[in-house]
């Protein structure tokens, strides 16, 4: 009997270790979310919709609007930005801009991304929108467009302001928008150490994951006495980029270790898996076309986010037309490729014509008829 009890106790002792292995490591922050960039899928969340002050993680939106202005052509990297008295008065993290000092957009973005410079953030906001207030209106409008339902911005820096709030999930949304559509931001968010002002001013990244975490690509730290320690951390391995957001950490170490635990969990548990048809795509017959057939191809690449344990559970089902009548346009739908994981439909990709096939003219039809007739007689 004692042996049986001892065995039961031993089994119970093993259970916590198994549970910990199946989920992310214990987080020491109250609010967190882990998102995969390309799909926007949430891989893990913990109290992700509770509002907190974001501190300088606010600048993810500031950088997003600046990058969108550059992409739209209304702002250029070499444009010179003049520091206003208001921008120079920001305090907190800064590069101590002097009134009327000019730096390029590139240098100001570098200062915001690497050392979280409040003075540069405001100078950029004023340059883009005319004033910080006008820029903040754009920030809130963009937040609404991205579905950031628990966010209200009152400034472009994250300096303390009553009612300036967001949540981990919303931060992940804007972080994804930035890294997905403006990958050039990595030029700045991956800098560990650099300089400004012709090498006379040293910069050192506030995100120490850039220094020691494999695959780290950014993104933005934040801290105030009321927001505590916040972080939106991005990293990429094997073609998959993850966004780990943690908020309201008690210490700087809490935010970095919790973000690292989330990233480790994501990379260990998930992968982006390319999917291909189980069989070769046979040419589709074209009736009355200048070519007798057209080659179908997938309309887009298919990559699915998959738990690594389910790597062998992906199957595909092909539906393809036997024939199609000319004219055929390039990109015309010819069928579908359905993707299943564990028997459940996960994605559907159109199969389309790789090239156009014009319709035969009346003369062409007659010529083909004669050719076919002569072949039969021969």
Short mmCIF file of C-alpha atoms in Angstrom, two decimals:
data_model
loop_
_atom_site.label_atom_id
_atom_site.label_comp_id
_atom_site.label_asym_id
_atom_site.label_seq_id
_atom_site.Cartn_x
_atom_site.Cartn_y
_atom_site.Cartn_z
CA UNK A 1 0.00 0.00 0.00
CA UNK A 2 2.83 2.38 0.88
CA UNK A 3 4.44 1.69 -2.48
CA UNK A 4 1.20 2.55 -4.28
CA UNK A 5 0.85 5.83 -2.34
CA UNK A 6 4.44 6.71 -3.07
CA UNK A 7 3.87 6.09 -6.79
CA UNK A 8 0.73 8.27 -6.80
CA UNK A 9 2.57 11.08 -5.02
CA UNK A 10 5.43 10.84 -7.49
CA UNK A 11 3.02 11.15 -10.40
CA UNK A 12 1.40 14.22 -8.88
CA UNK A 13 4.81 15.77 -8.43
CA UNK A 14 5.42 15.40 -12.13
CA UNK A 15 2.22 17.19 -13.17
CA UNK A 16 3.30 20.81 -12.56
CA UNK A 17 6.42 20.35 -14.65
CA UNK A 18 4.35 18.99 -17.53
CA UNK A 19 1.88 21.88 -17.29
CA UNK A 20 4.66 24.47 -17.27
CA UNK A 21 6.20 22.87 -20.33
CA UNK A 22 2.90 23.10 -22.22
CA UNK A 23 2.46 26.84 -21.63
CA UNK A 24 4.63 29.97 -21.53
CA UNK A 25 6.96 30.40 -18.60
CA UNK A 26 5.55 32.27 -15.63
CA UNK A 27 5.22 35.96 -16.43
CA UNK A 28 6.01 38.60 -13.83
CA UNK A 29 3.89 41.29 -15.50
CA UNK A 30 0.10 41.63 -15.17
CA UNK A 31 -0.69 42.16 -18.84
CA UNK A 32 0.82 40.59 -21.95
CA UNK A 33 0.11 39.38 -25.47
CA UNK A 34 2.02 37.41 -28.09
CA UNK A 35 1.11 37.92 -31.76
CA UNK A 36 2.43 36.43 -35.01
CA UNK A 37 3.12 39.19 -37.51
CA UNK A 38 2.03 37.85 -40.90
CA UNK A 39 -1.33 36.44 -39.79
CA UNK A 40 -2.02 38.66 -36.79
CA UNK A 41 -2.87 35.51 -34.80
CA UNK A 42 -2.79 35.76 -31.02
CA UNK A 43 -0.62 32.94 -29.66
CA UNK A 44 -0.94 33.86 -26.00
CA UNK A 45 -2.62 36.56 -23.95
CA UNK A 46 -2.90 37.50 -20.31
CA UNK A 47 -5.26 40.31 -19.31
CA UNK A 48 -4.47 41.82 -22.71
CA UNK A 49 -7.37 44.29 -22.89
CA UNK A 50 -6.95 46.04 -19.56
CA UNK A 51 -5.92 49.67 -19.97
CA UNK A 52 -2.58 50.91 -18.71
CA UNK A 53 -0.41 53.90 -19.43
CA UNK A 54 1.96 52.92 -22.27
CA UNK A 55 4.76 55.40 -21.52
CA UNK A 56 7.15 55.63 -24.48
CA UNK A 57 5.68 52.58 -26.21
CA UNK A 58 3.33 55.32 -27.44
CA UNK A 59 6.09 56.16 -29.92
CA UNK A 60 5.26 53.04 -31.94
CA UNK A 61 2.31 55.02 -33.28
CA UNK A 62 4.46 58.13 -33.70
CA UNK A 63 6.94 56.14 -35.77
CA UNK A 64 4.12 54.50 -37.74
CA UNK A 65 2.70 57.87 -38.82
CA UNK A 66 6.16 59.12 -39.75
CA UNK A 67 6.87 56.00 -41.81
CA UNK A 68 3.47 56.30 -43.51
CA UNK A 69 4.25 59.93 -44.40
CA UNK A 70 7.55 58.80 -45.93
CA UNK A 71 5.81 56.04 -47.89
CA UNK A 72 3.21 58.53 -49.13
CA UNK A 73 5.94 60.90 -50.33
CA UNK A 74 4.92 63.82 -48.11
CA UNK A 75 8.08 63.37 -46.03
CA UNK A 76 11.61 62.46 -47.09
CA UNK A 77 14.45 60.95 -45.12
CA UNK A 78 16.75 63.87 -45.91
CA UNK A 79 14.23 66.59 -45.03
CA UNK A 80 15.54 68.84 -42.27
CA UNK A 81 13.41 69.21 -39.15
CA UNK A 82 13.74 72.34 -37.03
CA UNK A 83 13.41 72.04 -33.26
CA UNK A 84 10.79 74.39 -31.80
CA UNK A 85 11.00 75.80 -28.27
CA UNK A 86 8.11 73.49 -27.35
CA UNK A 87 9.89 70.38 -28.65
CA UNK A 88 13.02 71.35 -26.73
CA UNK A 89 11.02 71.64 -23.50
CA UNK A 90 9.84 68.03 -23.35
CA UNK A 91 12.21 66.61 -20.75
CA UNK A 92 12.44 62.90 -19.97
CA UNK A 93 14.38 60.84 -22.50
CA UNK A 94 15.88 63.25 -25.02
CA UNK A 95 18.92 64.25 -27.02
CA UNK A 96 18.76 67.83 -25.70
CA UNK A 97 17.80 69.57 -28.91
CA UNK A 98 18.59 73.27 -28.96
CA UNK A 99 15.99 75.77 -30.16
CA UNK A 100 16.12 76.03 -33.99
CA UNK A 101 18.59 73.15 -34.21
CA UNK A 102 18.06 71.15 -37.38
CA UNK A 103 18.42 67.41 -37.85
CA UNK A 104 17.33 65.22 -40.75
CA UNK A 105 14.23 63.06 -40.52
CA UNK A 106 16.55 60.05 -40.58
CA UNK A 107 18.51 61.24 -37.55
CA UNK A 108 15.37 62.15 -35.63
CA UNK A 109 13.76 58.77 -36.33
CA UNK A 110 17.00 57.15 -35.16
CA UNK A 111 16.89 59.14 -31.93
CA UNK A 112 13.26 58.19 -31.28
CA UNK A 113 13.78 54.51 -32.07
CA UNK A 114 17.06 54.02 -30.21
CA UNK A 115 16.92 56.31 -27.15
CA UNK A 116 13.21 57.24 -27.12
CA UNK A 117 13.93 60.94 -27.57
CA UNK A 118 10.85 62.94 -26.58
CA UNK A 119 12.18 66.15 -28.09
CA UNK A 120 12.66 64.49 -31.47
CA UNK A 121 9.24 62.82 -31.33
CA UNK A 122 7.55 66.20 -30.87
CA UNK A 123 9.73 67.86 -33.52
CA UNK A 124 8.74 65.15 -36.02
CA UNK A 125 5.07 65.47 -35.05
CA UNK A 126 5.14 69.23 -35.60
CA UNK A 127 6.93 68.82 -38.93
CA UNK A 128 4.43 66.22 -40.18
CA UNK A 129 1.17 67.75 -38.93
CA UNK A 130 1.93 71.37 -38.03
CA UNK A 131 1.52 70.85 -34.30
CA UNK A 132 1.65 68.05 -31.77
CA UNK A 133 -2.10 68.44 -31.17
CA UNK A 134 -2.86 67.93 -34.87
CA UNK A 135 -0.52 64.95 -34.95
CA UNK A 136 -2.23 63.40 -31.92
CA UNK A 137 -5.56 63.69 -33.72
CA UNK A 138 -4.02 61.63 -36.52
CA UNK A 139 -2.71 59.13 -33.97
CA UNK A 140 -6.18 58.56 -32.55
CA UNK A 141 -7.73 58.36 -36.01
CA UNK A 142 -5.17 55.75 -37.05
CA UNK A 143 -5.74 53.84 -33.83
CA UNK A 144 -9.46 53.68 -34.61
CA UNK A 145 -8.72 52.43 -38.12
CA UNK A 146 -6.55 49.65 -36.69
CA UNK A 147 -9.27 48.55 -34.27
CA UNK A 148 -7.47 49.81 -31.16
CA UNK A 149 -10.67 50.07 -29.12
CA UNK A 150 -9.04 50.63 -25.73
CA UNK A 151 -6.64 53.39 -26.75
CA UNK A 152 -6.66 57.15 -26.24
CA UNK A 153 -3.54 59.15 -27.09
CA UNK A 154 -3.05 62.60 -25.59
CA UNK A 155 0.51 63.18 -26.76
CA UNK A 156 3.07 61.67 -29.13
CA UNK A 157 5.67 60.88 -26.47
CA UNK A 158 3.99 58.86 -23.75
CA UNK A 159 4.86 61.38 -21.06
CA UNK A 160 2.33 61.15 -18.19
CA UNK A 161 -1.10 62.60 -19.00
CA UNK A 162 -4.39 61.76 -17.31
CA UNK A 163 -6.39 59.54 -19.70
CA UNK A 164 -3.46 58.63 -21.99
CA UNK A 165 -4.16 54.88 -22.04
CA UNK A 166 -3.95 51.76 -24.16
CA UNK A 167 -3.68 47.99 -23.67
CA UNK A 168 -1.31 45.19 -24.63
CA UNK A 169 -3.55 43.97 -27.45
CA UNK A 170 -3.81 47.43 -29.00
CA UNK A 171 -0.06 47.90 -28.80
CA UNK A 172 0.37 44.60 -30.65
CA UNK A 173 -1.98 45.87 -33.39
CA UNK A 174 -0.02 49.05 -34.03
CA UNK A 175 3.32 47.26 -33.69
CA UNK A 176 2.21 44.75 -36.31
CA UNK A 177 1.16 47.53 -38.67
CA UNK A 178 4.57 49.15 -38.31
CA UNK A 179 6.77 46.08 -38.76
CA UNK A 180 4.55 44.42 -41.38
CA UNK A 181 4.17 47.36 -43.75
CA UNK A 182 7.30 49.38 -42.96
CA UNK A 183 10.14 46.88 -42.54
CA UNK A 184 12.65 49.71 -43.11
CA UNK A 185 12.07 50.66 -39.47
CA UNK A 186 14.41 47.78 -38.62
CA UNK A 187 17.30 49.92 -39.81
CA UNK A 188 16.79 51.89 -36.60
CA UNK A 189 15.17 49.48 -34.14
CA UNK A 190 18.04 46.98 -34.47
CA UNK A 191 20.74 49.54 -33.64
CA UNK A 192 22.53 48.72 -30.41
CA UNK A 193 24.92 51.68 -30.32
CA UNK A 194 25.36 54.62 -32.70
CA UNK A 195 25.99 58.35 -32.78
CA UNK A 196 24.42 61.63 -33.87
CA UNK A 197 25.74 65.11 -34.57
CA UNK A 198 28.76 63.91 -36.55
CA UNK A 199 29.73 61.37 -33.93
CA UNK A 200 29.69 63.73 -30.97
CA UNK A 201 26.50 62.37 -29.34
CA UNK A 202 26.36 58.72 -28.28
CA UNK A 203 23.22 56.58 -28.58
CA UNK A 204 22.60 53.30 -26.76
CA UNK A 205 19.40 51.31 -27.30
CA UNK A 206 16.97 51.19 -24.38
CA UNK A 207 15.83 47.72 -25.60
CA UNK A 208 18.52 45.40 -24.32
CA UNK A 209 16.97 42.40 -26.10
CA UNK A 210 18.63 43.80 -29.23
CA UNK A 211 21.97 43.00 -27.64
CA UNK A 212 21.38 39.49 -26.35
CA UNK A 213 18.21 37.92 -27.80
CA UNK A 214 18.70 35.90 -31.00
CA UNK A 215 16.68 37.33 -33.87
CA UNK A 216 15.59 40.50 -32.04
CA UNK A 217 14.32 43.17 -34.47
CA UNK A 218 12.94 45.84 -32.11
CA UNK A 219 10.76 47.53 -31.09
CA UNK A 220 10.08 50.03 -28.26
CA UNK A 221 10.51 50.32 -24.51
CA UNK A 222 8.63 52.56 -22.10
CA UNK A 223 8.78 53.65 -18.48
CA UNK A 224 7.28 56.27 -16.19
CA UNK A 225 6.58 56.18 -12.46
CA UNK A 226 2.89 55.45 -13.14
CA UNK A 227 3.11 53.32 -16.28
CA UNK A 228 5.97 51.27 -14.80
CA UNK A 229 7.97 49.15 -17.25
CA UNK A 230 6.47 48.41 -20.69
CA UNK A 231 7.82 46.85 -23.87
CA UNK A 232 6.80 45.90 -27.37
CA UNK A 233 9.46 43.42 -28.45
CA UNK A 234 9.79 41.90 -31.92
CA UNK A 235 12.00 39.05 -33.07
CA UNK A 236 12.30 36.85 -36.14
CA UNK A 237 13.50 33.29 -36.56
CA UNK A 238 13.09 30.91 -39.52
CA UNK A 239 10.97 33.44 -41.40
CA UNK A 240 8.47 33.96 -38.58
CA UNK A 241 8.34 37.29 -36.74
CA UNK A 242 6.64 37.55 -33.35
CA UNK A 243 5.41 40.57 -31.40
CA UNK A 244 5.58 40.28 -27.62
CA UNK A 245 3.94 43.06 -25.59
CA UNK A 246 4.22 43.35 -21.82
CA UNK A 247 2.83 46.14 -19.64
CA UNK A 248 3.12 47.47 -16.10
CA UNK A 249 6.14 45.45 -15.05
CA UNK A 250 7.53 46.21 -11.62
CA UNK A 251 11.15 46.21 -12.77
CA UNK A 252 13.01 46.57 -16.04
CA UNK A 253 14.12 42.97 -15.70
CA UNK A 254 10.46 41.88 -15.37
CA UNK A 255 9.57 43.31 -18.76
CA UNK A 256 12.59 41.88 -20.59
CA UNK A 257 12.37 38.42 -19.04
CA UNK A 258 8.61 38.21 -19.56
CA UNK A 259 8.93 39.33 -23.19
CA UNK A 260 11.72 36.83 -23.71
CA UNK A 261 9.63 34.02 -22.18
CA UNK A 262 6.77 34.80 -24.54
CA UNK A 263 9.06 34.88 -27.57
CA UNK A 264 10.73 31.62 -26.53
CA UNK A 265 7.32 29.99 -26.19
CA UNK A 266 6.21 31.21 -29.59
CA UNK A 267 9.32 30.07 -31.43
CA UNK A 268 9.33 26.70 -29.65
CA UNK A 269 5.64 25.99 -30.27
CA UNK A 270 4.72 27.48 -33.66
CA UNK A 271 6.08 27.73 -37.18
CA UNK A 272 5.02 29.21 -40.49
CA UNK A 273 4.56 26.23 -42.79
CA UNK A 274 4.40 26.61 -46.59
CA UNK A 275 1.64 24.56 -48.22
CA UNK A 276 1.76 23.10 -51.72
CA UNK A 277 -0.71 20.93 -53.66
CA UNK A 278 -0.37 17.21 -52.96
CA UNK A 279 -0.20 16.61 -56.72
CA UNK A 280 1.11 18.43 -59.76
CA UNK A 281 -1.28 20.91 -61.36
CA UNK A 282 -2.15 19.50 -64.77
CA UNK A 283 -2.80 21.92 -67.69
CA UNK A 284 -6.44 22.79 -68.28
CA UNK A 285 -7.81 22.32 -71.81
CA UNK A 286 -8.77 25.56 -73.57
CA UNK A 287 -11.63 25.33 -76.05
CA UNK A 288 -11.32 27.50 -79.17
CA UNK A 289 -8.10 29.06 -77.90
CA UNK A 290 -4.90 29.93 -79.75
CA UNK A 291 -3.24 27.50 -77.36
CA UNK A 292 -4.81 24.19 -76.56
CA UNK A 293 -4.24 24.44 -72.81
CA UNK A 294 -3.35 26.80 -70.02
CA UNK A 295 -1.25 26.12 -66.93
CA UNK A 296 -2.96 26.73 -63.58
CA UNK A 297 -0.96 28.24 -60.71
CA UNK A 298 -1.83 29.27 -57.17
CA UNK A 299 -3.04 32.88 -56.95
CA UNK A 300 -0.83 33.45 -53.91
CA UNK A 301 1.61 31.69 -51.72
CA UNK A 302 0.03 29.72 -48.92
CA UNK A 303 1.78 29.73 -45.58
CA UNK A 304 -0.12 28.73 -42.48
CA UNK A 305 0.70 29.29 -38.84
CA UNK A 306 0.87 25.87 -37.29
CA UNK A 307 1.70 24.30 -33.98
CA UNK A 308 4.84 22.28 -34.59
CA UNK A 309 3.18 19.23 -33.06
CA UNK A 310 0.64 19.30 -35.92
CA UNK A 311 3.19 19.45 -38.73
CA UNK A 312 2.00 16.11 -40.17
CA UNK A 313 -1.69 16.94 -40.06
CA UNK A 314 -1.84 19.23 -43.11
CA UNK A 315 -3.70 17.93 -46.17
CA UNK A 316 -4.94 19.57 -49.36
CA UNK A 317 -7.88 19.02 -51.69
CA UNK A 318 -7.76 20.11 -55.33
CA UNK A 319 -10.71 21.26 -57.45
CA UNK A 320 -9.82 22.12 -61.05
CA UNK A 321 -11.92 22.69 -64.19
CA UNK A 322 -11.63 20.04 -66.91
CA UNK A 323 -11.74 22.71 -69.59
CA UNK A 324 -12.34 26.41 -70.12
CA UNK A 325 -13.50 28.35 -73.17
CA UNK A 326 -11.30 31.03 -74.72
CA UNK A 327 -10.57 33.83 -74.31
CA UNK A 328 -8.79 33.15 -71.02
CA UNK A 329 -7.38 36.07 -69.05
CA UNK A 330 -4.18 35.82 -67.05
CA UNK A 331 -5.27 35.33 -63.44
CA UNK A 332 -8.66 33.93 -64.39
CA UNK A 333 -9.91 31.47 -61.77
CA UNK A 334 -9.72 27.83 -62.82
CA UNK A 335 -10.23 26.07 -59.50
CA UNK A 336 -9.41 26.00 -55.80
CA UNK A 337 -6.90 24.48 -53.43
CA UNK A 338 -8.36 23.80 -50.01
CA UNK A 339 -6.03 23.40 -47.04
CA UNK A 340 -7.02 21.31 -44.02
CA UNK A 341 -5.41 20.92 -40.61
CA UNK A 342 -6.64 17.92 -38.63
CA UNK A 343 -9.51 17.65 -41.11
CA UNK A 344 -10.67 21.24 -40.58
CA UNK A 345 -10.66 23.72 -43.46
CA UNK A 346 -8.00 26.34 -42.73
CA UNK A 347 -7.51 28.19 -46.01
CA UNK A 348 -8.73 28.28 -49.61
CA UNK A 349 -6.45 29.45 -52.42
CA UNK A 350 -7.68 30.19 -55.93
CA UNK A 351 -6.02 28.38 -58.82
CA UNK A 352 -5.68 30.79 -61.73
CA UNK A 353 -4.44 30.88 -65.33
CA UNK A 354 -0.72 31.58 -65.56
CA UNK A 355 -1.11 33.43 -68.89
CA UNK A 356 -3.78 34.70 -71.23
CA UNK A 357 -5.05 32.60 -74.12
CA UNK A 358 -6.77 34.60 -76.94
CA UNK A 359 -9.73 33.14 -78.73
CA UNK A 360 -9.21 31.75 -82.24
CA UNK A 361 -10.47 33.86 -85.11
CA UNK A 362 -12.91 32.37 -87.60
CA UNK A 363 -9.99 31.80 -89.96
CA UNK A 364 -8.01 30.21 -87.18
CA UNK A 365 -10.86 27.85 -86.36
CA UNK A 366 -11.12 26.83 -90.04
CA UNK A 367 -7.37 26.34 -90.29
CA UNK A 368 -7.33 24.14 -87.18
CA UNK A 369 -10.27 22.15 -88.56
CA UNK A 370 -8.41 21.50 -91.82
CA UNK A 371 -5.25 20.56 -89.96
CA UNK A 372 -7.15 18.09 -87.81
CA UNK A 373 -8.92 16.66 -90.88
CA UNK A 374 -5.63 16.09 -92.76
CA UNK A 375 -4.09 14.42 -89.72
CA UNK A 376 -7.01 12.03 -89.46
CA UNK A 377 -6.74 11.17 -93.15
CA UNK A 378 -3.01 10.61 -92.84
#
